[in-house]
mmCIF file of C-alpha atoms and ligand atoms in Angstrom:
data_model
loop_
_atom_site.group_PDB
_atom_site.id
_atom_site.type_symbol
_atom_site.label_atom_id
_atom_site.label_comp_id
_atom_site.label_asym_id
_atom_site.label_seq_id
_atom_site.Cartn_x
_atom_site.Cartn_y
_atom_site.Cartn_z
ATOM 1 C CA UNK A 135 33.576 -27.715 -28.532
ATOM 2 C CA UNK A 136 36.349 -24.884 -28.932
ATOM 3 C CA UNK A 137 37.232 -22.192 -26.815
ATOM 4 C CA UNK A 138 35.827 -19.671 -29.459
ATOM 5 C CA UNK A 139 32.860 -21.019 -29.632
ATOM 6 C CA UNK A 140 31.378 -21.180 -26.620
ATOM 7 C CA UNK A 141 32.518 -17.307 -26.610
ATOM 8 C CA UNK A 142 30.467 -16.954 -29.514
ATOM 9 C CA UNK A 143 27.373 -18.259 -27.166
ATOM 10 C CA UNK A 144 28.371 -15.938 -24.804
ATOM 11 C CA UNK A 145 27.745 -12.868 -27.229
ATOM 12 C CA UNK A 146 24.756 -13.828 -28.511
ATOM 13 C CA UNK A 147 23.751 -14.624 -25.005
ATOM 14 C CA UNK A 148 24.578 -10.948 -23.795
ATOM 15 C CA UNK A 149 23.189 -9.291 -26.644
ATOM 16 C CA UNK A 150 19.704 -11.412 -26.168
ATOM 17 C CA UNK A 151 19.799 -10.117 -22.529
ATOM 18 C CA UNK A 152 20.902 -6.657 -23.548
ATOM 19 C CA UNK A 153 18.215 -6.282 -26.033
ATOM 20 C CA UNK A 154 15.194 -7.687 -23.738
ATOM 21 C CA UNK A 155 16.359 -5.282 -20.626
ATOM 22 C CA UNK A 156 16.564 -2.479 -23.464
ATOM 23 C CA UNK A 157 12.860 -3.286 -24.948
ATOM 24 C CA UNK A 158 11.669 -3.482 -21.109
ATOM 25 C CA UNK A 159 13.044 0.005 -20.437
ATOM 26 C CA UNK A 160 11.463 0.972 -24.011
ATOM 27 C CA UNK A 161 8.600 0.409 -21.979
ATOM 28 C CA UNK A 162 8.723 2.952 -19.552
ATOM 29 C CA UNK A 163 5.640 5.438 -19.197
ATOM 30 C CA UNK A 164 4.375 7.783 -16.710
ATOM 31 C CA UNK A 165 1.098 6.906 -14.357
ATOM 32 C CA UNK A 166 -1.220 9.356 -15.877
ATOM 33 C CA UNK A 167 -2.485 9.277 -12.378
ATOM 34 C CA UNK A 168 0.266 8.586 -9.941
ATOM 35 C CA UNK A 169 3.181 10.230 -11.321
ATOM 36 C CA UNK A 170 4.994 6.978 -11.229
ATOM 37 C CA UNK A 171 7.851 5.655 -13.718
ATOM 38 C CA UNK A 172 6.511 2.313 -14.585
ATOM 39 C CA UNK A 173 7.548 -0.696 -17.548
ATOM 40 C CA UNK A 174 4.336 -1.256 -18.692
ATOM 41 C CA UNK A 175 3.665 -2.279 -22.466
ATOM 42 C CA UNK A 176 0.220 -0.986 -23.028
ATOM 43 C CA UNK A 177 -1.376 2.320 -23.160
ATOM 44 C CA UNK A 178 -4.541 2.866 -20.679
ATOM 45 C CA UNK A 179 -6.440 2.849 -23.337
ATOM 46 C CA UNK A 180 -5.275 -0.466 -24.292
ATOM 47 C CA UNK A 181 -5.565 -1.510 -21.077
ATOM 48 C CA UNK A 182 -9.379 -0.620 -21.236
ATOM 49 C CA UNK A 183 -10.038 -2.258 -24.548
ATOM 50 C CA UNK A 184 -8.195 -5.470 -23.808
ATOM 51 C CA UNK A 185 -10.371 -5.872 -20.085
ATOM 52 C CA UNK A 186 -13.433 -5.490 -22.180
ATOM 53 C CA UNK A 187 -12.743 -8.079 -24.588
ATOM 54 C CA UNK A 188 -11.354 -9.936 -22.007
ATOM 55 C CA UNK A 189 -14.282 -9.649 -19.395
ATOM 56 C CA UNK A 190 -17.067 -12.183 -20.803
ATOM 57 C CA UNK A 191 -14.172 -15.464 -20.908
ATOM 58 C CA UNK A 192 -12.714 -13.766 -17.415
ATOM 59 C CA UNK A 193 -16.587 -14.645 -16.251
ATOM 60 C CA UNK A 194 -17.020 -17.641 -17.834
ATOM 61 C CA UNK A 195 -14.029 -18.950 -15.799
ATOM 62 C CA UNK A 196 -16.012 -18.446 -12.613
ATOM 63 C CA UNK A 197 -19.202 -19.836 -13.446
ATOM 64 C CA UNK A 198 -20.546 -16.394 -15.597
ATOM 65 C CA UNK A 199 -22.316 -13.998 -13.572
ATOM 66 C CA UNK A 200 -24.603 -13.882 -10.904
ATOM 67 C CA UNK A 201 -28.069 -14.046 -12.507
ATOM 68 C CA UNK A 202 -29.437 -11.820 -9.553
ATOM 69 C CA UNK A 203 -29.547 -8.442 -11.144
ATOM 70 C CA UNK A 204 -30.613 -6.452 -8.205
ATOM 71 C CA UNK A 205 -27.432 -7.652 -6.385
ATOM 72 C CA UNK A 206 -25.292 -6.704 -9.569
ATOM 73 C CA UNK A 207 -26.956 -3.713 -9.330
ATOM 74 C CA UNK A 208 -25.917 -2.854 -5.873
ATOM 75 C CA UNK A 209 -22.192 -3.602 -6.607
ATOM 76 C CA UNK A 210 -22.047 -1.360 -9.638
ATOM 77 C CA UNK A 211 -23.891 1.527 -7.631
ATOM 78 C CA UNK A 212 -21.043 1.475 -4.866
ATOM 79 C CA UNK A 213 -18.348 0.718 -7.495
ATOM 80 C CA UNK A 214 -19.736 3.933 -8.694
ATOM 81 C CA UNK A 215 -19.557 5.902 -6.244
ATOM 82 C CA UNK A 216 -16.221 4.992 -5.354
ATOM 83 C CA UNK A 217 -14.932 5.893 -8.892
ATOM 84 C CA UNK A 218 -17.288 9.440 -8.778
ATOM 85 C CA UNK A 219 -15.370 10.344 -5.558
ATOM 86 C CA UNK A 220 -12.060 9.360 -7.311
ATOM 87 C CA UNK A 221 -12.347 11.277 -10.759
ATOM 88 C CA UNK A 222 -13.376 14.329 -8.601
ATOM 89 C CA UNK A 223 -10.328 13.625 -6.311
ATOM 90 C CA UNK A 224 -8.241 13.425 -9.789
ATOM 91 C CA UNK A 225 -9.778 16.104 -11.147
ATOM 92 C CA UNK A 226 -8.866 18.430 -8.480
ATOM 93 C CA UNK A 227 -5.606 17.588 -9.053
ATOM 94 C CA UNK A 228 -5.561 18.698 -12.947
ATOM 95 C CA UNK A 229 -5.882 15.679 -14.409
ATOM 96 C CA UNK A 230 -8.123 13.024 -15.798
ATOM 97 C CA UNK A 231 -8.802 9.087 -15.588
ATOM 98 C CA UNK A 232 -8.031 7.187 -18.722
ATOM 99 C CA UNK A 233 -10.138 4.100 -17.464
ATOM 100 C CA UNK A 234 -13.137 2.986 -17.831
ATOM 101 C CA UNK A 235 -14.606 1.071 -14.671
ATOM 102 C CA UNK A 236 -17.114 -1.832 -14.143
ATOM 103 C CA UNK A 237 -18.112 -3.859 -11.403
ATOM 104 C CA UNK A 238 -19.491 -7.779 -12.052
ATOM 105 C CA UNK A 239 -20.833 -10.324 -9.252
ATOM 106 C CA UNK A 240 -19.246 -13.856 -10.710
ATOM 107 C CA UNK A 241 -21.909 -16.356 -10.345
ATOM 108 C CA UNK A 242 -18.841 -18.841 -8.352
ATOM 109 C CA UNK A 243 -19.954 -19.325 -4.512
ATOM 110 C CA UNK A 244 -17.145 -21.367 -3.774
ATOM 111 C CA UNK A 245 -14.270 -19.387 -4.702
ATOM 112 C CA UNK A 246 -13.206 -16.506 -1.987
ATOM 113 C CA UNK A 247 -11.839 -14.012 -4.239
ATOM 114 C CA UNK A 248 -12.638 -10.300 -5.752
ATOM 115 C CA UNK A 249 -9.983 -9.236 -8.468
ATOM 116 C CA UNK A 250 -9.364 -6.492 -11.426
ATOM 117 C CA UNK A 251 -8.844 -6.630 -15.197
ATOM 118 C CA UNK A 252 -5.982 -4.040 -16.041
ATOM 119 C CA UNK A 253 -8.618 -1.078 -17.791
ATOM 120 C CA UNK A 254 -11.228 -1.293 -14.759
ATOM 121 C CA UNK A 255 -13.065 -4.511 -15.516
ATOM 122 C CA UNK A 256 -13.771 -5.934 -11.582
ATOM 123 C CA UNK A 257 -14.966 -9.087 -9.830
ATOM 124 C CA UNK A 258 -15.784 -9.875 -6.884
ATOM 125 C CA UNK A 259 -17.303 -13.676 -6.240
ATOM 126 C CA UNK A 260 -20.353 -14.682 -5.001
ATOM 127 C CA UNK A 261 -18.781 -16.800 -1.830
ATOM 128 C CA UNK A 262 -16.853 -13.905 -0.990
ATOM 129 C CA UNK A 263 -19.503 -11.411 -1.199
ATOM 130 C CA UNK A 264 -21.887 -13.740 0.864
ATOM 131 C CA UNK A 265 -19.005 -13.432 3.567
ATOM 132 C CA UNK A 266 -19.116 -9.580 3.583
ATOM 133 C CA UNK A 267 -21.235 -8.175 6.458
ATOM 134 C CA UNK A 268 -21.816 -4.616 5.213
ATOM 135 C CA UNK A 269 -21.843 -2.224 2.514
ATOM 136 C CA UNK A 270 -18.496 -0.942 4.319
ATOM 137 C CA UNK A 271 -16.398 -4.346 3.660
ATOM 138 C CA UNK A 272 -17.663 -4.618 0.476
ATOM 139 C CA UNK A 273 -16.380 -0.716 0.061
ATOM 140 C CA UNK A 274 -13.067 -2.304 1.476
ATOM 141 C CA UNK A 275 -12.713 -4.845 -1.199
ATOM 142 C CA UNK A 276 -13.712 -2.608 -3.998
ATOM 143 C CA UNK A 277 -11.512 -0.262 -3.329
ATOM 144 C CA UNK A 278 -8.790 -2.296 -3.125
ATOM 145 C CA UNK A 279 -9.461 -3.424 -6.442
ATOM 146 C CA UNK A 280 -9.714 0.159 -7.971
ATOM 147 C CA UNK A 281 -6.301 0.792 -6.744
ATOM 148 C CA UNK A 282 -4.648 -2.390 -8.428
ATOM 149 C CA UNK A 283 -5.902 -0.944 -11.659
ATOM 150 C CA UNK A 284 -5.254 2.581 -11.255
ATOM 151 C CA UNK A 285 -1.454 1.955 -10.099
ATOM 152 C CA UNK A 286 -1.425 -0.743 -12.931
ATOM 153 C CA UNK A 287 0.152 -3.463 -11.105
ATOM 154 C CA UNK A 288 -1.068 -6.413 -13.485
ATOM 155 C CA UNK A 289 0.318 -4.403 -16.546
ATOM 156 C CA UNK A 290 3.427 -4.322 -14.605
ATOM 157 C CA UNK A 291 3.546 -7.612 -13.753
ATOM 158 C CA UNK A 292 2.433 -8.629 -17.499
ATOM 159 C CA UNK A 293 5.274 -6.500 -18.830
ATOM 160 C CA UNK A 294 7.841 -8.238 -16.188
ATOM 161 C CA UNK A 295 6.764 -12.112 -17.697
ATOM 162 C CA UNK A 296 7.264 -10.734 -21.572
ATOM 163 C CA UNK A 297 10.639 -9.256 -20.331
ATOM 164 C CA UNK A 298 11.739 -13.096 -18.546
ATOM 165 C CA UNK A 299 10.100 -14.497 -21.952
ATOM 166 C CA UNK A 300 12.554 -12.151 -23.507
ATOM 167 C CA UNK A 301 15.646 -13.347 -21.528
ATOM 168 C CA UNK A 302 14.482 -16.774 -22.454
ATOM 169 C CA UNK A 303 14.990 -15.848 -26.143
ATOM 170 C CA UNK A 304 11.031 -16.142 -26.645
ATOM 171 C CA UNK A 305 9.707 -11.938 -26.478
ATOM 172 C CA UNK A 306 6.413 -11.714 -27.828
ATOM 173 C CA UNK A 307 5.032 -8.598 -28.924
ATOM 174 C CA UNK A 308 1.134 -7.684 -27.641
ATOM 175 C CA UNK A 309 -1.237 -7.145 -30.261
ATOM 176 C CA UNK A 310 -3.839 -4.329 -30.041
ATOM 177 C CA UNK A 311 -6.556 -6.075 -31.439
ATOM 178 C CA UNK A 312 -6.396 -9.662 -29.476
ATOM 179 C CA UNK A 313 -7.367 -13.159 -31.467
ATOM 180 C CA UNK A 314 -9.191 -16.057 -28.792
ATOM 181 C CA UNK A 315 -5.838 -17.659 -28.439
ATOM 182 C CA UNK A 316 -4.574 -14.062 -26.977
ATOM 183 C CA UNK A 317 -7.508 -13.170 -24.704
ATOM 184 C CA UNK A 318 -6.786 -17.282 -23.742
ATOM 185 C CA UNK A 319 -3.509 -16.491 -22.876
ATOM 186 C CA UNK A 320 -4.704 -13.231 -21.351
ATOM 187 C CA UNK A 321 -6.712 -14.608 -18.624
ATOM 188 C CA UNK A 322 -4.960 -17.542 -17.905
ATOM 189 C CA UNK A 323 -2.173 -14.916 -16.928
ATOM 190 C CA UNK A 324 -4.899 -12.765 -15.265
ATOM 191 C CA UNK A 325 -6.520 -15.593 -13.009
ATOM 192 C CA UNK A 326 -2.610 -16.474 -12.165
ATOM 193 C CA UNK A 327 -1.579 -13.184 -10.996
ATOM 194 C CA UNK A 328 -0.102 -12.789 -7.671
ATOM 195 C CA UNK A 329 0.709 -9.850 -7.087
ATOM 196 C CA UNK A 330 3.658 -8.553 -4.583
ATOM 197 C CA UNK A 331 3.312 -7.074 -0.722
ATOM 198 C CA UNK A 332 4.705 -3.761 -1.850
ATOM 199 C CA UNK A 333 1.512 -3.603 -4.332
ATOM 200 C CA UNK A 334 -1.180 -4.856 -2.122
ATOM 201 C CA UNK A 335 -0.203 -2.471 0.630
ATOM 202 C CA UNK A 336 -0.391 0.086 -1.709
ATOM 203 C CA UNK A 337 -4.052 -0.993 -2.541
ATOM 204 C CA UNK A 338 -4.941 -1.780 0.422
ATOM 205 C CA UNK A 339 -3.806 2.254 1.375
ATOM 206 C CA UNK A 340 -6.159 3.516 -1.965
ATOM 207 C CA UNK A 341 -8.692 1.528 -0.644
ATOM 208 C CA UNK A 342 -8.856 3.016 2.267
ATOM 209 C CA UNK A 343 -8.398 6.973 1.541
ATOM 210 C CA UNK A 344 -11.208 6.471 -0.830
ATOM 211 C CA UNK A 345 -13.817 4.779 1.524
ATOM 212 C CA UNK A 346 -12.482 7.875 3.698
ATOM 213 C CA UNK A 347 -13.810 10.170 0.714
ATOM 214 C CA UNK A 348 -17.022 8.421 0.297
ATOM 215 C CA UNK A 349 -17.612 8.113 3.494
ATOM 216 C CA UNK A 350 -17.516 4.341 4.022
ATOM 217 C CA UNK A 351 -16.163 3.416 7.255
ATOM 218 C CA UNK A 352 -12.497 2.635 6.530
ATOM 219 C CA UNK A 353 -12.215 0.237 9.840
ATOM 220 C CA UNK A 354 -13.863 -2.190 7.416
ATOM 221 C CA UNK A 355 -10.771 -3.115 5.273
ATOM 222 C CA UNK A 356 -9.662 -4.720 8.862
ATOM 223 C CA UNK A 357 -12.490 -6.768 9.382
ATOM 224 C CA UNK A 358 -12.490 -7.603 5.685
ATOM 225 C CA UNK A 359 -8.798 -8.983 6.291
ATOM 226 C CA UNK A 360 -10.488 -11.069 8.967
ATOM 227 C CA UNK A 361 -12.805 -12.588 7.314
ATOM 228 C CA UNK A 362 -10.434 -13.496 4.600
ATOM 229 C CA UNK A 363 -8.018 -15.183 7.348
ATOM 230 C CA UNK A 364 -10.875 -16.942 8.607
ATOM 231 C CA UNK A 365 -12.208 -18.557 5.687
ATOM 232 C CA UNK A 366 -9.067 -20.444 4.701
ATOM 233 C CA UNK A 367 -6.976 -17.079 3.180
ATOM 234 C CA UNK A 368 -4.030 -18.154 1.896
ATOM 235 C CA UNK A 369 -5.658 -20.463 -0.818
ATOM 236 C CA UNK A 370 -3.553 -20.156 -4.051
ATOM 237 C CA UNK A 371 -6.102 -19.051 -5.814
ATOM 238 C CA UNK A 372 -6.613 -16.007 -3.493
ATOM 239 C CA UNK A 373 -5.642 -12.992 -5.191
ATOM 240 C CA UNK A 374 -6.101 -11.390 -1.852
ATOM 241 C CA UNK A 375 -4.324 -13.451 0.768
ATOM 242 C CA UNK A 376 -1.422 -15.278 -1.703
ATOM 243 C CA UNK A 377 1.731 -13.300 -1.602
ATOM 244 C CA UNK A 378 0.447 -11.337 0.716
ATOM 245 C CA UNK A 379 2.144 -9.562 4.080
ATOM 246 C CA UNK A 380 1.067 -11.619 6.924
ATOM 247 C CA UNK A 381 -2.313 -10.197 7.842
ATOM 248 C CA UNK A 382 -1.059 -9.161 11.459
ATOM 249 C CA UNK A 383 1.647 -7.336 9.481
ATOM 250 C CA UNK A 384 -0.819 -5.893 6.765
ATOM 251 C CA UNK A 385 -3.353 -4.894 9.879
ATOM 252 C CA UNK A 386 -0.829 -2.752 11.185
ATOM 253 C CA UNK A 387 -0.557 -1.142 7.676
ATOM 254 C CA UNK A 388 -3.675 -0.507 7.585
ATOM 255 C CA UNK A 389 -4.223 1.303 10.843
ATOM 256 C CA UNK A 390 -1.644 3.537 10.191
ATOM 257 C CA UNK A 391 -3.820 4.431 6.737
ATOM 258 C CA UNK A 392 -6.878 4.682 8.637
ATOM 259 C CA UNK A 393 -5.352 7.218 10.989
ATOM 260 C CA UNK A 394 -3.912 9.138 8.177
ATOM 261 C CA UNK A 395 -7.589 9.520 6.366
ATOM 262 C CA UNK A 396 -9.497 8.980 8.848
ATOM 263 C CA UNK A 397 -11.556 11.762 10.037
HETATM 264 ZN ZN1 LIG B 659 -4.886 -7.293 -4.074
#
């Protein structure tokens, strides 16, 4: 091959890069809630719409739901009342919550894990909520939860694989309306996610102002991380223990939240 054309490569190369980084900043909107500059591809209300459709194959991954309504009841009710204290909380401060949030037991007892749908679809397992010891853990893990939607890490991250796609030559473009291969591909990336220290500190912090606010007792996020380290944490498939700060590390964290909420 001649000099020139392996130049020729190297354009095309740079202008495939140039134009993924370009549609990735293209992607830049403000947290209606947060104030944050984020790369995110979808609107809220996308967001919302694609974790409902998404929800019942999200379930069906872990064994559907728990047939015990009563217990699914008691979820949503403290879901609930985290969310009631958090749109006031919002609303206070001029503006309004563009998701729509719901709370599912997942029928798997096996599996310690509790984890969010970007729009406000959340699950927490069956083995992991037979762990929890009170209504303030399971406050802890809920809330936790709520904040990985509201400061839209998985659109993040879901906007950061399309952009690598793009480098790769291969951008695809999300659909509003998604097919079954697309919500396929949507929870296989959803059930994957791992999300970074920096963004489980920070739910780990909204977590813990709201249980403040609803008057849970916030000590409980520490003894949830406990019970997490105990029972094998660390699992791949533990969206709250995989990339995670080391829990003595994330402990620390936490305390300092507690003492800044606290009452
Ligand atoms: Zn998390």
């Amino acid at each position: 091959m001649n000099n020139s054309g392996i130049k020729v490569r190297l354009v095309i190369g740079l202008i495939m890069a140039f134009m993924a980084v370009l549609s990735y900043y293209g992607k830049t909107q403000e947290n209606p809630l947060t104030g944050e500059k984020q790369q995110v591809n979808l609107t809220p209300e996308q967001e919302v719409a694609m974790g409902l459709q998404a929800a019942p194959q999200m379930a069906e991954e872990f064994g559907g739901l728990y047939p015990d309504k009563q217990v699914q009841d008691q979820v949503k009710t403290l879901g609930n009342k985290l969310i009631t204290i958090f749109n006031q909380d919002v609303k206070s401060r001029g503006m309004g919550n563009p998701f729509s949030f719901d709370f599912h037991v997942l029928a798997d007892s096996k599996t310690i894990n509790a984890f969010a749908l970007p729009g406000g679809q959340i699950f927490i397992t069956a083995a992991l909520l037979g762990k929890l010891k009170s209504s303030d853990q399971l406050a802890g893990v809920i809330g936790h939860e709520i904040g990985h939607v509201v400061f839209r890490h998985s659109s993040e991250q879901m906007a950061q694989t399309e952009f690598y796609q793009g480098l790769a030559g291969a951008a695809t473009a999300v659909a509003g309306d998604m097919g079954a291969s697309q919500i396929a591909n949507y929870v296989a990336q959803a059930k994957l996610m791992k999300f970074g220290r920096n963004d489980e500190l920070e739910s780990d912090e909204f977590g813990i102002k709201y249980m403040v606010m609803a008057g849970y007792d916030p000590n409980a996020m520490i003894e949830v991380m406990e019970i997490l380290a105990e029972s094998g944490g660390g699992s791949e498939r533990d969206e709250f223990m995989s990339t995670h700060p080391s829990p003595a590390n994330r402990i620390i964290k936490i305390k300092e939240h507690i003492a800044k909420y606290g009452k």
